[in-house]
Amino acid sequence: MTDDLNTTPAPAHSSSTSRQWQLVRRPVGWPVDEDFRFVTVELPELADGEIRVRNEFVSVDPYMRGRMNDVKSYTPPYALGATMVGGAVGRVVESRSPSHAVGDLVQHFQGWRDVAQGPGAQFRTVAEVPGVPSSAYLSAIGMTSLTAWVGLLVIAEMRPGDTVFVSGAAGAVGSAVGQIAKLRGAARVIGSAGSDEKVALLTERYGFDAAFNYRNGHISRQLQAAAPDGIDVYFDNVGGEHLEAAIFAFNDGGRAALCGAISAYNAETAEPGPRNLSMITTKGLTLRGFTIGNYQHHAADFAAEIAPKVASGEIVYDETVVDGIENALAAFIGLMRGENTGKMVVRIA
């Protein structure tokens, strides 16, 4: 299912120019238009070994908010005055690389622009799966679902019979976590989301056994009602009150994969941590954070298991599509406000 937020196509232009988003000021709290600029850049002639790619889809993701801050993290901050980067997929339109032919579909990290260019080594040719659109290589069989697979199976070590709780479950990562958990034999999968419509989607489309709207009441009480026998695994996309609720709900020996904390990404002051951290000791819990860049060696095993299930429809996914690179900032802000169902992508006309 694809939800188009804007279907007005952007005007075509020469592949010798690239329209790009640059960060010009560090956001304080929620990003605003004045923190960015949209520019057109003339591209140089290709050098030996380089390729030029017209992007078909670019990704906007929650972690990008952290890169807009000038703080030490697992990945460097965006440089002021420079074009931002992120996941993208596109077609080769010119090539001076022996490893890339015109027409090849490639994945790369030159998002936030409509035309990308650079050494061929920066672009990975995609083995296209019949019937799967190119956008899926950013989500269902791309980095998004790889994050879900690694977090659930490698970090949290989910086992058959486990009860699994997923926060932010209607997002691209969360919806994949729930489906992979069911395929791997979880006894019960519970998700939280921010609207009644998304809660219905979790149980009716993604196969969750139970779900609740975290805006409708006390999170810990709602989780207890959905998991009266406790939880064994928690996949955390939200942090804050959700993490505190999961710690209360954990059975002894519970394991958590800490993937994100979107509830605090735009906070101007430090958010208070969970008040029940002593339970990590008394319950013998394992809470383990991870970033997917450190687990790329699992990509082949992930693709072998998940790609056929996406192609067959056994695993379903949703996208919220915003048209036009000029609307990429609006897409990002919408993502941070929870306006997406599934993966938020920007489609380049």
mmCIF file of C-alpha atoms in Angstrom:
data_model
loop_
_atom_site.group_PDB
_atom_site.id
_atom_site.type_symbol
_atom_site.label_atom_id
_atom_site.label_comp_id
_atom_site.label_asym_id
_atom_site.label_seq_id
_atom_site.Cartn_x
_atom_site.Cartn_y
_atom_site.Cartn_z
ATOM 1 C CA MET A 1 0.000 0.000 0.000
ATOM 2 C CA THR A 2 1.336 3.416 -0.956
ATOM 3 C CA ASP A 3 0.041 6.651 0.530
ATOM 4 C CA ASP A 4 0.844 9.606 -1.727
ATOM 5 C CA LEU A 5 0.964 12.884 0.160
ATOM 6 C CA ASN A 6 1.739 14.967 -2.915
ATOM 7 C CA THR A 7 1.299 13.785 -6.480
ATOM 8 C CA THR A 8 2.262 16.976 -8.326
ATOM 9 C CA PRO A 9 5.304 15.995 -10.431
ATOM 10 C CA ALA A 10 8.423 18.135 -10.320
ATOM 11 C CA PRO A 11 9.611 19.644 -13.613
ATOM 12 C CA ALA A 12 12.235 17.676 -15.517
ATOM 13 C CA HIS A 13 15.712 19.122 -15.969
ATOM 14 C CA SER A 14 19.108 18.225 -17.386
ATOM 15 C CA SER A 15 21.090 15.463 -15.683
ATOM 16 C CA SER A 16 24.105 17.812 -15.723
ATOM 17 C CA THR A 17 22.606 19.711 -12.779
ATOM 18 C CA SER A 18 21.551 18.456 -9.384
ATOM 19 C CA ARG A 19 18.959 19.982 -7.061
ATOM 20 C CA GLN A 20 20.065 19.530 -3.472
ATOM 21 C CA TRP A 21 19.165 20.307 0.146
ATOM 22 C CA GLN A 22 21.815 21.864 2.364
ATOM 23 C CA LEU A 23 21.923 22.540 6.099
ATOM 24 C CA VAL A 24 22.786 26.175 6.832
ATOM 25 C CA ARG A 25 21.908 26.448 10.550
ATOM 26 C CA ARG A 26 21.740 23.969 13.444
ATOM 27 C CA PRO A 27 18.078 23.475 14.420
ATOM 28 C CA VAL A 28 17.049 24.221 17.977
ATOM 29 C CA GLY A 29 14.111 22.014 18.853
ATOM 30 C CA TRP A 30 11.971 21.374 15.781
ATOM 31 C CA PRO A 31 13.714 22.143 12.457
ATOM 32 C CA VAL A 32 12.328 25.119 10.513
ATOM 33 C CA ASP A 33 12.652 26.199 6.877
ATOM 34 C CA GLU A 34 15.309 28.770 7.708
ATOM 35 C CA ASP A 35 17.680 26.006 8.816
ATOM 36 C CA PHE A 36 17.996 24.785 5.217
ATOM 37 C CA ARG A 37 18.413 25.940 1.640
ATOM 38 C CA PHE A 38 17.479 24.338 -1.686
ATOM 39 C CA VAL A 39 20.079 24.840 -4.405
ATOM 40 C CA THR A 40 20.873 23.801 -7.967
ATOM 41 C CA VAL A 41 24.439 22.597 -8.488
ATOM 42 C CA GLU A 42 26.261 22.228 -11.817
ATOM 43 C CA LEU A 43 27.907 18.807 -12.022
ATOM 44 C CA PRO A 44 31.413 18.412 -13.486
ATOM 45 C CA GLU A 45 32.207 16.028 -16.324
ATOM 46 C CA LEU A 46 32.622 12.451 -15.186
ATOM 47 C CA ALA A 47 36.141 11.373 -14.306
ATOM 48 C CA ASP A 48 37.419 7.886 -14.989
ATOM 49 C CA GLY A 49 35.691 5.397 -12.676
ATOM 50 C CA GLU A 50 32.764 7.697 -11.903
ATOM 51 C CA ILE A 51 29.053 7.359 -12.611
ATOM 52 C CA ARG A 52 26.060 9.699 -12.664
ATOM 53 C CA VAL A 53 22.744 8.521 -11.213
ATOM 54 C CA ARG A 54 19.266 9.954 -11.492
ATOM 55 C CA ASN A 55 17.660 9.098 -8.168
ATOM 56 C CA GLU A 56 14.238 7.458 -8.251
ATOM 57 C CA PHE A 57 13.604 7.563 -4.492
ATOM 58 C CA VAL A 58 15.406 9.129 -1.555
ATOM 59 C CA SER A 59 14.880 8.255 2.077
ATOM 60 C CA VAL A 60 14.157 10.513 5.026
ATOM 61 C CA ASP A 61 14.786 8.906 8.409
ATOM 62 C CA PRO A 62 14.592 9.868 12.105
ATOM 63 C CA TYR A 63 18.350 9.481 12.684
ATOM 64 C CA MET A 64 18.938 12.434 10.341
ATOM 65 C CA ARG A 65 17.676 14.790 13.043
ATOM 66 C CA GLY A 66 20.638 13.827 15.217
ATOM 67 C CA ARG A 67 23.079 14.548 12.399
ATOM 68 C CA MET A 68 21.786 18.113 12.262
ATOM 69 C CA ASN A 69 23.247 18.717 15.741
ATOM 70 C CA ASP A 70 26.935 19.435 16.271
ATOM 71 C CA VAL A 71 27.488 16.672 18.806
ATOM 72 C CA LYS A 72 29.664 13.594 18.893
ATOM 73 C CA SER A 73 27.758 10.516 17.795
ATOM 74 C CA TYR A 74 28.172 7.261 15.911
ATOM 75 C CA THR A 75 28.131 9.201 12.630
ATOM 76 C CA PRO A 76 29.511 12.699 11.948
ATOM 77 C CA PRO A 77 27.141 15.682 11.990
ATOM 78 C CA TYR A 78 26.049 17.276 8.749
ATOM 79 C CA ALA A 79 28.415 20.088 7.806
ATOM 80 C CA LEU A 80 26.911 23.548 7.565
ATOM 81 C CA GLY A 81 26.667 24.769 3.991
ATOM 82 C CA ALA A 82 27.064 21.268 2.580
ATOM 83 C CA THR A 83 24.509 18.999 0.945
ATOM 84 C CA MET A 84 23.034 16.462 3.354
ATOM 85 C CA VAL A 85 23.287 12.743 2.692
ATOM 86 C CA GLY A 86 21.031 9.741 3.194
ATOM 87 C CA GLY A 87 19.854 6.560 1.563
ATOM 88 C CA ALA A 88 18.760 6.642 -2.071
ATOM 89 C CA VAL A 89 18.116 4.377 -5.041
ATOM 90 C CA GLY A 90 18.374 5.355 -8.693
ATOM 91 C CA ARG A 91 19.361 4.510 -12.263
ATOM 92 C CA VAL A 92 22.743 5.026 -13.836
ATOM 93 C CA VAL A 93 22.412 7.614 -16.645
ATOM 94 C CA GLU A 94 26.111 8.017 -17.470
ATOM 95 C CA SER A 95 29.050 5.786 -16.629
ATOM 96 C CA ARG A 96 32.817 5.766 -16.870
ATOM 97 C CA SER A 97 32.996 2.853 -14.440
ATOM 98 C CA PRO A 98 33.631 -0.677 -15.782
ATOM 99 C CA SER A 99 31.428 -2.047 -12.991
ATOM 100 C CA HIS A 100 28.313 -0.018 -13.838
ATOM 101 C CA ALA A 101 26.243 0.110 -17.011
ATOM 102 C CA VAL A 102 23.730 2.754 -18.017
ATOM 103 C CA GLY A 103 20.342 1.566 -16.754
ATOM 104 C CA ASP A 104 21.661 -0.284 -13.710
ATOM 105 C CA LEU A 105 19.654 0.222 -10.514
ATOM 106 C CA VAL A 106 21.997 1.223 -7.686
ATOM 107 C CA GLN A 107 21.746 1.932 -3.978
ATOM 108 C CA HIS A 108 23.895 4.626 -2.442
ATOM 109 C CA PHE A 109 24.090 7.307 0.232
ATOM 110 C CA GLN A 110 23.731 10.482 -1.834
ATOM 111 C CA GLY A 111 20.187 11.302 -0.863
ATOM 112 C CA TRP A 112 18.690 14.785 -0.424
ATOM 113 C CA ARG A 113 19.272 15.425 -4.175
ATOM 114 C CA ASP A 114 17.791 14.327 -7.472
ATOM 115 C CA VAL A 115 21.023 13.559 -9.348
ATOM 116 C CA ALA A 116 24.055 11.931 -7.696
ATOM 117 C CA GLN A 117 27.587 11.545 -8.979
ATOM 118 C CA GLY A 118 30.809 10.009 -7.722
ATOM 119 C CA PRO A 119 33.210 7.066 -7.822
ATOM 120 C CA GLY A 120 31.552 3.810 -8.790
ATOM 121 C CA ALA A 121 32.677 2.216 -5.519
ATOM 122 C CA GLN A 122 30.141 4.421 -3.693
ATOM 123 C CA PHE A 123 27.213 2.837 -5.575
ATOM 124 C CA ARG A 124 26.049 -0.774 -5.104
ATOM 125 C CA THR A 125 24.274 -2.421 -8.020
ATOM 126 C CA VAL A 126 20.956 -3.954 -6.973
ATOM 127 C CA ALA A 127 19.975 -7.464 -8.032
ATOM 128 C CA GLU A 128 16.393 -6.575 -8.906
ATOM 129 C CA VAL A 129 13.613 -8.892 -7.743
ATOM 130 C CA PRO A 130 10.803 -9.201 -10.321
ATOM 131 C CA GLY A 131 7.670 -7.373 -9.256
ATOM 132 C CA VAL A 132 9.378 -5.388 -6.497
ATOM 133 C CA PRO A 133 9.490 -1.584 -7.018
ATOM 134 C CA SER A 134 12.763 0.269 -6.607
ATOM 135 C CA SER A 135 11.534 2.033 -3.469
ATOM 136 C CA ALA A 136 11.471 -1.316 -1.662
ATOM 137 C CA TYR A 137 15.273 -1.355 -1.681
ATOM 138 C CA LEU A 138 15.089 1.489 0.833
ATOM 139 C CA SER A 139 12.551 -0.277 3.023
ATOM 140 C CA ALA A 140 11.215 -3.837 2.819
ATOM 141 C CA ILE A 141 14.393 -5.364 1.406
ATOM 142 C CA GLY A 142 16.730 -2.520 2.282
ATOM 143 C CA MET A 143 18.300 -0.877 5.295
ATOM 144 C CA THR A 144 14.988 -0.458 7.101
ATOM 145 C CA SER A 145 14.091 -4.131 7.270
ATOM 146 C CA LEU A 146 17.716 -5.115 7.790
ATOM 147 C CA THR A 147 17.601 -2.943 10.920
ATOM 148 C CA ALA A 148 14.477 -4.794 12.052
ATOM 149 C CA TRP A 149 15.997 -8.225 11.333
ATOM 150 C CA VAL A 150 19.295 -7.498 13.077
ATOM 151 C CA GLY A 151 17.697 -5.835 16.090
ATOM 152 C CA LEU A 152 15.189 -8.593 16.671
ATOM 153 C CA LEU A 153 17.295 -11.662 15.934
ATOM 154 C CA VAL A 154 20.916 -10.655 16.576
ATOM 155 C CA ILE A 155 20.643 -7.979 19.261
ATOM 156 C CA ALA A 156 17.554 -9.121 21.210
ATOM 157 C CA GLU A 157 18.060 -12.809 20.327
ATOM 158 C CA MET A 158 14.349 -13.494 19.944
ATOM 159 C CA ARG A 159 13.429 -17.146 20.379
ATOM 160 C CA PRO A 160 10.308 -19.099 19.346
ATOM 161 C CA GLY A 161 7.634 -18.723 22.006
ATOM 162 C CA ASP A 162 8.737 -15.236 23.093
ATOM 163 C CA THR A 163 6.309 -12.389 23.674
ATOM 164 C CA VAL A 164 7.567 -9.348 21.760
ATOM 165 C CA PHE A 165 6.691 -5.682 22.238
ATOM 166 C CA VAL A 166 7.487 -3.116 19.529
ATOM 167 C CA SER A 167 7.188 0.645 20.057
ATOM 168 C CA GLY A 168 6.560 2.888 17.074
ATOM 169 C CA ALA A 169 5.265 -0.271 15.458
ATOM 170 C CA ALA A 170 3.470 1.319 12.498
ATOM 171 C CA GLY A 171 6.693 2.805 11.171
ATOM 172 C CA ALA A 172 8.825 1.131 8.543
ATOM 173 C CA VAL A 173 11.154 -0.589 11.022
ATOM 174 C CA GLY A 174 8.483 -1.465 13.584
ATOM 175 C CA SER A 175 6.082 -3.037 11.095
ATOM 176 C CA ALA A 176 8.913 -5.207 9.773
ATOM 177 C CA VAL A 177 9.906 -6.258 13.304
ATOM 178 C CA GLY A 178 6.407 -7.504 14.065
ATOM 179 C CA GLN A 179 6.124 -9.547 10.890
ATOM 180 C CA ILE A 180 9.578 -11.087 11.229
ATOM 181 C CA ALA A 181 8.806 -11.982 14.846
ATOM 182 C CA LYS A 182 5.648 -13.837 13.797
ATOM 183 C CA LEU A 183 7.509 -15.648 11.003
ATOM 184 C CA ARG A 184 10.183 -16.717 13.488
ATOM 185 C CA GLY A 185 7.658 -18.196 15.927
ATOM 186 C CA ALA A 186 6.907 -15.497 18.486
ATOM 187 C CA ALA A 187 4.002 -16.522 20.693
ATOM 188 C CA ARG A 188 2.579 -13.008 20.894
ATOM 189 C CA VAL A 189 3.520 -9.701 19.248
ATOM 190 C CA ILE A 190 2.291 -6.372 20.624
ATOM 191 C CA GLY A 191 2.740 -2.940 19.096
ATOM 192 C CA SER A 192 2.164 0.671 20.039
ATOM 193 C CA ALA A 193 1.250 3.447 17.614
ATOM 194 C CA GLY A 194 0.047 7.039 17.735
ATOM 195 C CA SER A 195 -3.436 6.793 16.236
ATOM 196 C CA ASP A 196 -6.393 4.434 16.215
ATOM 197 C CA GLU A 197 -5.996 4.024 12.448
ATOM 198 C CA LYS A 198 -2.416 2.848 12.862
ATOM 199 C CA VAL A 199 -3.415 0.509 15.677
ATOM 200 C CA ALA A 200 -5.963 -1.114 13.352
ATOM 201 C CA LEU A 201 -3.287 -1.435 10.672
ATOM 202 C CA LEU A 202 -1.004 -3.295 13.067
ATOM 203 C CA THR A 203 -3.520 -6.035 13.793
ATOM 204 C CA GLU A 204 -5.389 -6.158 10.492
ATOM 205 C CA ARG A 205 -2.497 -5.851 8.022
ATOM 206 C CA TYR A 206 0.801 -6.558 9.775
ATOM 207 C CA GLY A 207 -0.390 -9.495 11.865
ATOM 208 C CA PHE A 208 0.274 -8.162 15.368
ATOM 209 C CA ASP A 209 -1.684 -10.027 18.040
ATOM 210 C CA ALA A 210 -2.492 -6.842 19.967
ATOM 211 C CA ALA A 211 -1.844 -3.115 19.702
ATOM 212 C CA PHE A 212 -2.664 0.091 21.545
ATOM 213 C CA ASN A 213 -2.687 3.837 20.956
ATOM 214 C CA TYR A 214 -0.132 5.343 23.322
ATOM 215 C CA ARG A 215 -2.008 8.660 23.211
ATOM 216 C CA ASN A 216 -5.114 7.048 24.707
ATOM 217 C CA GLY A 217 -3.857 6.484 28.229
ATOM 218 C CA HIS A 218 -1.049 5.365 30.506
ATOM 219 C CA ILE A 219 1.440 3.418 28.388
ATOM 220 C CA SER A 220 2.485 0.994 31.117
ATOM 221 C CA ARG A 221 -1.113 0.092 31.964
ATOM 222 C CA GLN A 222 -2.007 -0.408 28.301
ATOM 223 C CA LEU A 223 1.018 -2.649 27.831
ATOM 224 C CA GLN A 224 0.136 -4.670 30.909
ATOM 225 C CA ALA A 225 -3.369 -5.212 29.549
ATOM 226 C CA ALA A 226 -1.991 -6.332 26.180
ATOM 227 C CA ALA A 227 0.672 -8.576 27.755
ATOM 228 C CA PRO A 228 -0.742 -9.884 31.035
ATOM 229 C CA ASP A 229 1.956 -12.567 31.198
ATOM 230 C CA GLY A 230 4.774 -10.081 30.577
ATOM 231 C CA ILE A 231 7.143 -9.616 27.662
ATOM 232 C CA ASP A 232 10.419 -11.306 26.756
ATOM 233 C CA VAL A 233 11.683 -9.012 23.992
ATOM 234 C CA TYR A 234 11.333 -5.265 23.464
ATOM 235 C CA PHE A 235 12.275 -3.493 20.231
ATOM 236 C CA ASP A 236 12.582 0.198 21.078
ATOM 237 C CA ASN A 237 12.073 2.896 18.454
ATOM 238 C CA VAL A 238 10.696 5.540 20.833
ATOM 239 C CA GLY A 239 12.474 5.598 24.205
ATOM 240 C CA GLY A 240 11.094 7.648 27.107
ATOM 241 C CA GLU A 241 7.899 6.347 28.675
ATOM 242 C CA HIS A 242 7.825 3.357 26.320
ATOM 243 C CA LEU A 243 11.169 2.119 27.585
ATOM 244 C CA GLU A 244 10.076 2.592 31.182
ATOM 245 C CA ALA A 245 6.875 0.643 30.500
ATOM 246 C CA ALA A 246 8.820 -2.190 28.866
ATOM 247 C CA ILE A 247 11.134 -2.495 31.861
ATOM 248 C CA PHE A 248 8.102 -2.851 34.139
ATOM 249 C CA ALA A 249 6.585 -5.466 31.811
ATOM 250 C CA PHE A 250 9.692 -7.580 31.275
ATOM 251 C CA ASN A 251 9.847 -11.141 32.495
ATOM 252 C CA ASP A 252 13.087 -12.237 34.122
ATOM 253 C CA GLY A 253 15.869 -12.453 31.565
ATOM 254 C CA GLY A 254 14.155 -10.106 29.102
ATOM 255 C CA ARG A 255 16.150 -8.588 26.223
ATOM 256 C CA ALA A 256 15.754 -5.211 24.548
ATOM 257 C CA ALA A 257 17.132 -3.933 21.244
ATOM 258 C CA LEU A 258 17.447 -0.154 21.540
ATOM 259 C CA CYS A 259 17.156 1.140 17.998
ATOM 260 C CA GLY A 260 15.921 4.718 18.430
ATOM 261 C CA ALA A 261 14.370 7.276 20.745
ATOM 262 C CA ILE A 262 12.297 9.467 18.462
ATOM 263 C CA SER A 263 10.322 10.867 21.399
ATOM 264 C CA ALA A 264 13.380 12.922 22.406
ATOM 265 C CA TYR A 265 14.954 13.856 19.062
ATOM 266 C CA ASN A 266 13.524 17.388 18.995
ATOM 267 C CA ALA A 267 13.658 18.064 22.732
ATOM 268 C CA GLU A 268 15.444 21.281 23.677
ATOM 269 C CA THR A 269 16.405 19.937 27.111
ATOM 270 C CA ALA A 270 17.460 16.472 28.229
ATOM 271 C CA GLU A 271 14.576 14.064 28.696
ATOM 272 C CA PRO A 272 14.421 12.246 32.061
ATOM 273 C CA GLY A 273 15.446 8.616 31.890
ATOM 274 C CA PRO A 274 13.365 5.638 33.039
ATOM 275 C CA ARG A 275 12.706 5.715 36.774
ATOM 276 C CA ASN A 276 12.869 1.945 37.172
ATOM 277 C CA LEU A 277 16.406 1.143 36.069
ATOM 278 C CA SER A 278 16.956 -0.918 39.229
ATOM 279 C CA MET A 279 14.726 -3.569 37.627
ATOM 280 C CA ILE A 280 17.458 -4.231 35.073
ATOM 281 C CA THR A 281 19.402 -5.770 37.954
ATOM 282 C CA THR A 282 16.583 -7.505 39.793
ATOM 283 C CA LYS A 283 15.106 -9.042 36.620
ATOM 284 C CA GLY A 284 18.445 -9.827 34.975
ATOM 285 C CA LEU A 285 17.589 -7.800 31.875
ATOM 286 C CA THR A 286 19.776 -7.076 28.859
ATOM 287 C CA LEU A 287 19.299 -3.688 27.165
ATOM 288 C CA ARG A 288 21.550 -3.370 24.135
ATOM 289 C CA GLY A 289 21.799 -0.447 21.759
ATOM 290 C CA PHE A 290 22.911 -0.806 18.151
ATOM 291 C CA THR A 291 23.390 1.056 14.896
ATOM 292 C CA ILE A 292 22.936 -0.873 11.677
ATOM 293 C CA GLY A 293 26.209 0.303 10.152
ATOM 294 C CA ASN A 294 28.047 -2.099 12.456
ATOM 295 C CA TYR A 295 26.055 -5.125 11.269
ATOM 296 C CA GLN A 296 26.270 -4.981 7.479
ATOM 297 C CA HIS A 297 27.875 -8.435 7.453
ATOM 298 C CA HIS A 298 24.382 -9.854 8.106
ATOM 299 C CA ALA A 299 22.960 -8.326 4.905
ATOM 300 C CA ALA A 300 23.312 -11.470 2.775
ATOM 301 C CA ASP A 301 21.566 -13.731 5.309
ATOM 302 C CA PHE A 302 18.835 -11.131 5.754
ATOM 303 C CA ALA A 303 18.226 -10.782 2.015
ATOM 304 C CA ALA A 304 18.150 -14.537 1.465
ATOM 305 C CA GLU A 305 15.380 -14.913 4.045
ATOM 306 C CA ILE A 306 13.339 -11.750 3.535
ATOM 307 C CA ALA A 307 13.490 -10.839 -0.176
ATOM 308 C CA PRO A 308 11.510 -13.913 -1.345
ATOM 309 C CA LYS A 309 8.865 -13.259 1.312
ATOM 310 C CA VAL A 310 8.465 -9.650 0.179
ATOM 311 C CA ALA A 311 8.215 -10.741 -3.463
ATOM 312 C CA SER A 312 5.556 -13.340 -2.605
ATOM 313 C CA GLY A 313 3.561 -10.958 -0.406
ATOM 314 C CA GLU A 314 4.153 -13.009 2.730
ATOM 315 C CA ILE A 315 5.730 -9.876 4.200
ATOM 316 C CA VAL A 316 3.776 -6.705 3.438
ATOM 317 C CA TYR A 317 4.976 -3.135 3.674
ATOM 318 C CA ASP A 318 3.603 0.357 3.280
ATOM 319 C CA GLU A 319 5.059 3.578 2.010
ATOM 320 C CA THR A 320 4.155 7.213 2.390
ATOM 321 C CA VAL A 321 5.365 8.873 -0.796
ATOM 322 C CA VAL A 322 6.030 12.587 -1.211
ATOM 323 C CA ASP A 323 6.632 13.707 -4.783
ATOM 324 C CA GLY A 324 9.497 15.959 -5.783
ATOM 325 C CA ILE A 325 12.940 16.570 -4.323
ATOM 326 C CA GLU A 326 11.817 20.118 -3.554
ATOM 327 C CA ASN A 327 9.421 18.605 -0.988
ATOM 328 C CA ALA A 328 12.038 16.487 0.803
ATOM 329 C CA LEU A 329 12.189 18.828 3.794
ATOM 330 C CA ALA A 330 8.400 18.740 4.179
ATOM 331 C CA ALA A 331 8.595 14.937 4.050
ATOM 332 C CA PHE A 332 11.216 14.902 6.800
ATOM 333 C CA ILE A 333 9.195 17.185 9.063
ATOM 334 C CA GLY A 334 6.109 15.062 8.421
ATOM 335 C CA LEU A 335 8.071 11.955 9.391
ATOM 336 C CA MET A 336 9.129 13.542 12.680
ATOM 337 C CA ARG A 337 5.494 14.407 13.394
ATOM 338 C CA GLY A 338 4.362 10.835 12.728
ATOM 339 C CA GLU A 339 2.461 11.611 9.532
ATOM 340 C CA ASN A 340 3.806 8.536 7.766
ATOM 341 C CA THR A 341 2.516 4.999 7.595
ATOM 342 C CA GLY A 342 5.423 2.671 6.909
ATOM 343 C CA LYS A 343 8.456 4.060 5.147
ATOM 344 C CA MET A 344 8.563 7.752 4.230
ATOM 345 C CA VAL A 345 10.215 8.249 0.839
ATOM 346 C CA VAL A 346 10.543 11.065 -1.647
ATOM 347 C CA ARG A 347 9.844 10.118 -5.251
ATOM 348 C CA ILE A 348 11.867 11.934 -7.887
ATOM 349 C CA ALA A 349 9.801 12.645 -11.012
#
